[in-house]
Amino acid sequence: VFFVCSTMAARQKEMKAEAESLNKAMSAGVEDVQRLTKELSKCRDNISKFDTQLQENLVVQKELGFLEAEGRVFKLMGPVLVPQDLDESKMNVDKRIDYINTELKRYRASEADLLKKKDTAESKVVAAQEKFQKLQVEAQALAQ
């Protein structure tokens, strides 16, 4: 009888330590998921912003394409419209579109990476929760 009691007491201590460890792992995992969710939200905001800018610049590029070689282009600088060379304007818009496409590619890659990291973190939390539940069932069975 004494041997069974000491074995049960030892197992209860092990289970308590394991439960504390799982609880810490779940807390850390939840914090990771929350942090990654915030980063993902910021990333998606940037993608949206650059998508909008790309569409605006594509419209400008199309409009500049309609102008004839002697067409006049003005650039708004503060409260003043300043004349600008048509070829220079086209070149600037093309550079802007290239830059925006590069940024979009970078943010989309970052989004995919963050999604993978978030899925991994969520899986770890779920696994820790399942282990914790099994431990609770075992503790209840041991208590009876």
mmCIF file with all atom_site columns, C-alpha atoms in Angstrom:
data_model
loop_
_atom_site.group_PDB
_atom_site.id
_atom_site.type_symbol
_atom_site.label_atom_id
_atom_site.label_alt_id
_atom_site.label_comp_id
_atom_site.label_asym_id
_atom_site.label_entity_id
_atom_site.label_seq_id
_atom_site.pdbx_PDB_ins_code
_atom_site.Cartn_x
_atom_site.Cartn_y
_atom_site.Cartn_z
_atom_site.occupancy
_atom_site.B_iso_or_equiv
_atom_site.pdbx_formal_charge
_atom_site.auth_seq_id
_atom_site.auth_comp_id
_atom_site.auth_asym_id
_atom_site.auth_atom_id
_atom_site.pdbx_PDB_model_num
ATOM 1   C CA . VAL A 1 1   ? 0.000   0.000  0.000   1.00 0.00 ? 1   VAL A CA 1
ATOM 2   C CA . PHE A 1 2   ? 2.835   2.402  0.877   1.00 0.00 ? 2   PHE A CA 1
ATOM 3   C CA . PHE A 1 3   ? 4.584   1.724  -2.445  1.00 0.00 ? 3   PHE A CA 1
ATOM 4   C CA . VAL A 1 4   ? 1.386   2.464  -4.403  1.00 0.00 ? 4   VAL A CA 1
ATOM 5   C CA . CYS A 1 5   ? 0.832   5.731  -2.484  1.00 0.00 ? 5   CYS A CA 1
ATOM 6   C CA . SER A 1 6   ? 4.401   6.938  -3.022  1.00 0.00 ? 6   SER A CA 1
ATOM 7   C CA . THR A 1 7   ? 4.184   6.047  -6.733  1.00 0.00 ? 7   THR A CA 1
ATOM 8   C CA . MET A 1 8   ? 0.885   7.937  -7.031  1.00 0.00 ? 8   MET A CA 1
ATOM 9   C CA . ALA A 1 9   ? 2.352   10.937 -5.208  1.00 0.00 ? 9   ALA A CA 1
ATOM 10  C CA . ALA A 1 10  ? 5.400   10.940 -7.471  1.00 0.00 ? 10  ALA A CA 1
ATOM 11  C CA . ARG A 1 11  ? 3.203   10.728 -10.567 1.00 0.00 ? 11  ARG A CA 1
ATOM 12  C CA . GLN A 1 12  ? 1.012   13.581 -9.283  1.00 0.00 ? 12  GLN A CA 1
ATOM 13  C CA . LYS A 1 13  ? 4.145   15.750 -8.859  1.00 0.00 ? 13  LYS A CA 1
ATOM 14  C CA . GLU A 1 14  ? 5.258   14.857 -12.391 1.00 0.00 ? 14  GLU A CA 1
ATOM 15  C CA . MET A 1 15  ? 1.825   15.682 -13.750 1.00 0.00 ? 15  MET A CA 1
ATOM 16  C CA . LYS A 1 16  ? 1.759   19.007 -11.925 1.00 0.00 ? 16  LYS A CA 1
ATOM 17  C CA . ALA A 1 17  ? 5.157   19.957 -13.347 1.00 0.00 ? 17  ALA A CA 1
ATOM 18  C CA . GLU A 1 18  ? 4.089   18.820 -16.808 1.00 0.00 ? 18  GLU A CA 1
ATOM 19  C CA . ALA A 1 19  ? 0.855   20.822 -16.526 1.00 0.00 ? 19  ALA A CA 1
ATOM 20  C CA . GLU A 1 20  ? 2.806   23.961 -15.572 1.00 0.00 ? 20  GLU A CA 1
ATOM 21  C CA . SER A 1 21  ? 5.150   23.417 -18.495 1.00 0.00 ? 21  SER A CA 1
ATOM 22  C CA . LEU A 1 22  ? 2.241   22.935 -20.918 1.00 0.00 ? 22  LEU A CA 1
ATOM 23  C CA . ASN A 1 23  ? 0.507   26.026 -19.535 1.00 0.00 ? 23  ASN A CA 1
ATOM 24  C CA . LYS A 1 24  ? 3.639   28.115 -20.174 1.00 0.00 ? 24  LYS A CA 1
ATOM 25  C CA . ALA A 1 25  ? 3.941   26.657 -23.673 1.00 0.00 ? 25  ALA A CA 1
ATOM 26  C CA . MET A 1 26  ? 0.301   27.493 -24.422 1.00 0.00 ? 26  MET A CA 1
ATOM 27  C CA . SER A 1 27  ? 0.705   31.061 -23.125 1.00 0.00 ? 27  SER A CA 1
ATOM 28  C CA . ALA A 1 28  ? 3.843   31.590 -25.186 1.00 0.00 ? 28  ALA A CA 1
ATOM 29  C CA . GLY A 1 29  ? 2.131   30.089 -28.224 1.00 0.00 ? 29  GLY A CA 1
ATOM 30  C CA . VAL A 1 30  ? -0.910  32.313 -27.859 1.00 0.00 ? 30  VAL A CA 1
ATOM 31  C CA . GLU A 1 31  ? 1.366   35.365 -27.585 1.00 0.00 ? 31  GLU A CA 1
ATOM 32  C CA . ASP A 1 32  ? 3.173   34.269 -30.763 1.00 0.00 ? 32  ASP A CA 1
ATOM 33  C CA . VAL A 1 33  ? -0.121  33.839 -32.607 1.00 0.00 ? 33  VAL A CA 1
ATOM 34  C CA . GLN A 1 34  ? -1.278  37.302 -31.485 1.00 0.00 ? 34  GLN A CA 1
ATOM 35  C CA . ARG A 1 35  ? 2.021   38.912 -32.497 1.00 0.00 ? 35  ARG A CA 1
ATOM 36  C CA . LEU A 1 36  ? 1.979   37.174 -35.883 1.00 0.00 ? 36  LEU A CA 1
ATOM 37  C CA . THR A 1 37  ? -1.648  38.193 -36.416 1.00 0.00 ? 37  THR A CA 1
ATOM 38  C CA . LYS A 1 38  ? -0.714  41.847 -35.840 1.00 0.00 ? 38  LYS A CA 1
ATOM 39  C CA . GLU A 1 39  ? 2.250   41.574 -38.221 1.00 0.00 ? 39  GLU A CA 1
ATOM 40  C CA . LEU A 1 40  ? 0.031   39.892 -40.803 1.00 0.00 ? 40  LEU A CA 1
ATOM 41  C CA . SER A 1 41  ? -2.529  42.677 -40.482 1.00 0.00 ? 41  SER A CA 1
ATOM 42  C CA . LYS A 1 42  ? 0.157   45.347 -41.028 1.00 0.00 ? 42  LYS A CA 1
ATOM 43  C CA . CYS A 1 43  ? 1.482   43.421 -44.007 1.00 0.00 ? 43  CYS A CA 1
ATOM 44  C CA . ARG A 1 44  ? -1.983  43.172 -45.542 1.00 0.00 ? 44  ARG A CA 1
ATOM 45  C CA . ASP A 1 45  ? -2.553  46.900 -44.957 1.00 0.00 ? 45  ASP A CA 1
ATOM 46  C CA . ASN A 1 46  ? 0.652   47.625 -46.880 1.00 0.00 ? 46  ASN A CA 1
ATOM 47  C CA . ILE A 1 47  ? -0.385  45.287 -49.693 1.00 0.00 ? 47  ILE A CA 1
ATOM 48  C CA . SER A 1 48  ? -3.710  47.102 -49.927 1.00 0.00 ? 48  SER A CA 1
ATOM 49  C CA . LYS A 1 49  ? -1.979  50.491 -49.941 1.00 0.00 ? 49  LYS A CA 1
ATOM 50  C CA . PHE A 1 50  ? 0.440   49.473 -52.691 1.00 0.00 ? 50  PHE A CA 1
ATOM 51  C CA . ASP A 1 51  ? -2.341  47.839 -54.739 1.00 0.00 ? 51  ASP A CA 1
ATOM 52  C CA . THR A 1 52  ? -4.230  51.145 -54.650 1.00 0.00 ? 52  THR A CA 1
ATOM 53  C CA . GLN A 1 53  ? -1.122  53.091 -55.628 1.00 0.00 ? 53  GLN A CA 1
ATOM 54  C CA . LEU A 1 54  ? -0.441  50.651 -58.466 1.00 0.00 ? 54  LEU A CA 1
ATOM 55  C CA . GLN A 1 55  ? -3.937  51.097 -59.865 1.00 0.00 ? 55  GLN A CA 1
ATOM 56  C CA . GLU A 1 56  ? -3.626  54.884 -59.665 1.00 0.00 ? 56  GLU A CA 1
ATOM 57  C CA . ASN A 1 57  ? -0.269  54.848 -61.419 1.00 0.00 ? 57  ASN A CA 1
ATOM 58  C CA . LEU A 1 58  ? -1.526  52.494 -64.125 1.00 0.00 ? 58  LEU A CA 1
ATOM 59  C CA . VAL A 1 59  ? -4.341  54.967 -64.838 1.00 0.00 ? 59  VAL A CA 1
ATOM 60  C CA . VAL A 1 60  ? -1.801  57.819 -65.040 1.00 0.00 ? 60  VAL A CA 1
ATOM 61  C CA . GLN A 1 61  ? 0.394   55.725 -67.346 1.00 0.00 ? 61  GLN A CA 1
ATOM 62  C CA . LYS A 1 62  ? -2.596  55.038 -69.597 1.00 0.00 ? 62  LYS A CA 1
ATOM 63  C CA . GLU A 1 63  ? -3.546  58.744 -69.632 1.00 0.00 ? 63  GLU A CA 1
ATOM 64  C CA . LEU A 1 64  ? 0.015   59.766 -70.499 1.00 0.00 ? 64  LEU A CA 1
ATOM 65  C CA . GLY A 1 65  ? -0.096  57.261 -73.358 1.00 0.00 ? 65  GLY A CA 1
ATOM 66  C CA . PHE A 1 66  ? -3.021  59.143 -74.892 1.00 0.00 ? 66  PHE A CA 1
ATOM 67  C CA . LEU A 1 67  ? -1.036  62.398 -75.111 1.00 0.00 ? 67  LEU A CA 1
ATOM 68  C CA . GLU A 1 68  ? 0.657   63.400 -78.311 1.00 0.00 ? 68  GLU A CA 1
ATOM 69  C CA . ALA A 1 69  ? 4.392   64.196 -78.323 1.00 0.00 ? 69  ALA A CA 1
ATOM 70  C CA . GLU A 1 70  ? 3.735   67.936 -78.002 1.00 0.00 ? 70  GLU A CA 1
ATOM 71  C CA . GLY A 1 71  ? 1.172   67.408 -75.202 1.00 0.00 ? 71  GLY A CA 1
ATOM 72  C CA . ARG A 1 72  ? 1.646   69.426 -72.026 1.00 0.00 ? 72  ARG A CA 1
ATOM 73  C CA . VAL A 1 73  ? 2.020   67.787 -68.635 1.00 0.00 ? 73  VAL A CA 1
ATOM 74  C CA . PHE A 1 74  ? 1.975   69.577 -65.307 1.00 0.00 ? 74  PHE A CA 1
ATOM 75  C CA . LYS A 1 75  ? 3.122   68.381 -61.931 1.00 0.00 ? 75  LYS A CA 1
ATOM 76  C CA . LEU A 1 76  ? 1.537   69.677 -58.745 1.00 0.00 ? 76  LEU A CA 1
ATOM 77  C CA . MET A 1 77  ? 4.269   70.935 -56.420 1.00 0.00 ? 77  MET A CA 1
ATOM 78  C CA . GLY A 1 78  ? 2.688   72.442 -53.344 1.00 0.00 ? 78  GLY A CA 1
ATOM 79  C CA . PRO A 1 79  ? 0.092   74.970 -54.505 1.00 0.00 ? 79  PRO A CA 1
ATOM 80  C CA . VAL A 1 80  ? 1.724   75.442 -57.952 1.00 0.00 ? 80  VAL A CA 1
ATOM 81  C CA . LEU A 1 81  ? 1.384   73.507 -61.213 1.00 0.00 ? 81  LEU A CA 1
ATOM 82  C CA . VAL A 1 82  ? 4.830   73.179 -62.775 1.00 0.00 ? 82  VAL A CA 1
ATOM 83  C CA . PRO A 1 83  ? 5.265   72.185 -66.439 1.00 0.00 ? 83  PRO A CA 1
ATOM 84  C CA . GLN A 1 84  ? 7.085   68.887 -66.928 1.00 0.00 ? 84  GLN A CA 1
ATOM 85  C CA . ASP A 1 85  ? 8.480   67.107 -69.972 1.00 0.00 ? 85  ASP A CA 1
ATOM 86  C CA . LEU A 1 86  ? 6.186   64.320 -71.263 1.00 0.00 ? 86  LEU A CA 1
ATOM 87  C CA . ASP A 1 87  ? 8.989   61.768 -71.626 1.00 0.00 ? 87  ASP A CA 1
ATOM 88  C CA . GLU A 1 88  ? 10.238  62.557 -68.132 1.00 0.00 ? 88  GLU A CA 1
ATOM 89  C CA . SER A 1 89  ? 6.719   62.126 -66.770 1.00 0.00 ? 89  SER A CA 1
ATOM 90  C CA . LYS A 1 90  ? 6.323   58.756 -68.494 1.00 0.00 ? 90  LYS A CA 1
ATOM 91  C CA . MET A 1 91  ? 9.708   57.633 -67.199 1.00 0.00 ? 91  MET A CA 1
ATOM 92  C CA . ASN A 1 92  ? 8.839   58.690 -63.638 1.00 0.00 ? 92  ASN A CA 1
ATOM 93  C CA . VAL A 1 93  ? 5.524   56.840 -63.732 1.00 0.00 ? 93  VAL A CA 1
ATOM 94  C CA . ASP A 1 94  ? 7.223   53.722 -65.129 1.00 0.00 ? 94  ASP A CA 1
ATOM 95  C CA . LYS A 1 95  ? 9.813   53.850 -62.324 1.00 0.00 ? 95  LYS A CA 1
ATOM 96  C CA . ARG A 1 96  ? 7.059   54.276 -59.737 1.00 0.00 ? 96  ARG A CA 1
ATOM 97  C CA . ILE A 1 97  ? 5.161   51.276 -61.133 1.00 0.00 ? 97  ILE A CA 1
ATOM 98  C CA . ASP A 1 98  ? 8.342   49.159 -61.027 1.00 0.00 ? 98  ASP A CA 1
ATOM 99  C CA . TYR A 1 99  ? 8.982   50.203 -57.426 1.00 0.00 ? 99  TYR A CA 1
ATOM 100 C CA . ILE A 1 100 ? 5.398   49.453 -56.390 1.00 0.00 ? 100 ILE A CA 1
ATOM 101 C CA . ASN A 1 101 ? 5.506   46.024 -58.066 1.00 0.00 ? 101 ASN A CA 1
ATOM 102 C CA . THR A 1 102 ? 8.752   45.236 -56.239 1.00 0.00 ? 102 THR A CA 1
ATOM 103 C CA . GLU A 1 103 ? 7.229   46.245 -52.909 1.00 0.00 ? 103 GLU A CA 1
ATOM 104 C CA . LEU A 1 104 ? 4.086   44.234 -53.597 1.00 0.00 ? 104 LEU A CA 1
ATOM 105 C CA . LYS A 1 105 ? 6.161   41.165 -54.383 1.00 0.00 ? 105 LYS A CA 1
ATOM 106 C CA . ARG A 1 106 ? 8.141   41.645 -51.158 1.00 0.00 ? 106 ARG A CA 1
ATOM 107 C CA . TYR A 1 107 ? 5.027   42.115 -49.002 1.00 0.00 ? 107 TYR A CA 1
ATOM 108 C CA . ARG A 1 108 ? 3.248   39.148 -50.580 1.00 0.00 ? 108 ARG A CA 1
ATOM 109 C CA . ALA A 1 109 ? 6.258   36.930 -49.841 1.00 0.00 ? 109 ALA A CA 1
ATOM 110 C CA . SER A 1 110 ? 6.288   38.273 -46.300 1.00 0.00 ? 110 SER A CA 1
ATOM 111 C CA . GLU A 1 111 ? 2.551   37.567 -46.007 1.00 0.00 ? 111 GLU A CA 1
ATOM 112 C CA . ALA A 1 112 ? 3.041   33.947 -47.090 1.00 0.00 ? 112 ALA A CA 1
ATOM 113 C CA . ASP A 1 113 ? 5.889   33.537 -44.596 1.00 0.00 ? 113 ASP A CA 1
ATOM 114 C CA . LEU A 1 114 ? 3.837   35.040 -41.772 1.00 0.00 ? 114 LEU A CA 1
ATOM 115 C CA . LEU A 1 115 ? 0.898   32.765 -42.606 1.00 0.00 ? 115 LEU A CA 1
ATOM 116 C CA . LYS A 1 116 ? 3.164   29.705 -42.373 1.00 0.00 ? 116 LYS A CA 1
ATOM 117 C CA . LYS A 1 117 ? 4.592   30.894 -39.060 1.00 0.00 ? 117 LYS A CA 1
ATOM 118 C CA . LYS A 1 118 ? 1.108   31.616 -37.706 1.00 0.00 ? 118 LYS A CA 1
ATOM 119 C CA . ASP A 1 119 ? -0.160  28.174 -38.754 1.00 0.00 ? 119 ASP A CA 1
ATOM 120 C CA . THR A 1 120 ? 2.833   26.544 -37.058 1.00 0.00 ? 120 THR A CA 1
ATOM 121 C CA . ALA A 1 121 ? 2.274   28.538 -33.869 1.00 0.00 ? 121 ALA A CA 1
ATOM 122 C CA . GLU A 1 122 ? -1.436  27.674 -33.866 1.00 0.00 ? 122 GLU A CA 1
ATOM 123 C CA . SER A 1 123 ? -0.615  23.979 -34.330 1.00 0.00 ? 123 SER A CA 1
ATOM 124 C CA . LYS A 1 124 ? 1.750   24.093 -31.360 1.00 0.00 ? 124 LYS A CA 1
ATOM 125 C CA . VAL A 1 125 ? -0.934  25.697 -29.182 1.00 0.00 ? 125 VAL A CA 1
ATOM 126 C CA . VAL A 1 126 ? -3.493  23.070 -30.216 1.00 0.00 ? 126 VAL A CA 1
ATOM 127 C CA . ALA A 1 127 ? -1.015  20.254 -29.539 1.00 0.00 ? 127 ALA A CA 1
ATOM 128 C CA . ALA A 1 128 ? -0.240  21.683 -26.084 1.00 0.00 ? 128 ALA A CA 1
ATOM 129 C CA . GLN A 1 129 ? -3.973  22.004 -25.351 1.00 0.00 ? 129 GLN A CA 1
ATOM 130 C CA . GLU A 1 130 ? -4.558  18.376 -26.344 1.00 0.00 ? 130 GLU A CA 1
ATOM 131 C CA . LYS A 1 131 ? -1.696  17.195 -24.117 1.00 0.00 ? 131 LYS A CA 1
ATOM 132 C CA . PHE A 1 132 ? -3.061  19.309 -21.278 1.00 0.00 ? 132 PHE A CA 1
ATOM 133 C CA . GLN A 1 133 ? -6.532  17.782 -21.673 1.00 0.00 ? 133 GLN A CA 1
ATOM 134 C CA . LYS A 1 134 ? -5.085  14.247 -21.670 1.00 0.00 ? 134 LYS A CA 1
ATOM 135 C CA . LEU A 1 135 ? -3.142  15.129 -18.544 1.00 0.00 ? 135 LEU A CA 1
ATOM 136 C CA . GLN A 1 136 ? -6.325  16.372 -16.864 1.00 0.00 ? 136 GLN A CA 1
ATOM 137 C CA . VAL A 1 137 ? -8.129  13.134 -17.724 1.00 0.00 ? 137 VAL A CA 1
ATOM 138 C CA . GLU A 1 138 ? -5.221  11.147 -16.316 1.00 0.00 ? 138 GLU A CA 1
ATOM 139 C CA . ALA A 1 139 ? -5.185  13.272 -13.161 1.00 0.00 ? 139 ALA A CA 1
ATOM 140 C CA . GLN A 1 140 ? -8.910  12.705 -12.641 1.00 0.00 ? 140 GLN A CA 1
ATOM 141 C CA . ALA A 1 141 ? -8.474  8.957  -13.107 1.00 0.00 ? 141 ALA A CA 1
ATOM 142 C CA . LEU A 1 142 ? -5.574  8.940  -10.640 1.00 0.00 ? 142 LEU A CA 1
ATOM 143 C CA . ALA A 1 143 ? -7.606  10.871 -8.069  1.00 0.00 ? 143 ALA A CA 1
ATOM 144 C CA . GLN A 1 144 ? -10.381 8.271  -8.045  1.00 0.00 ? 144 GLN A CA 1
#
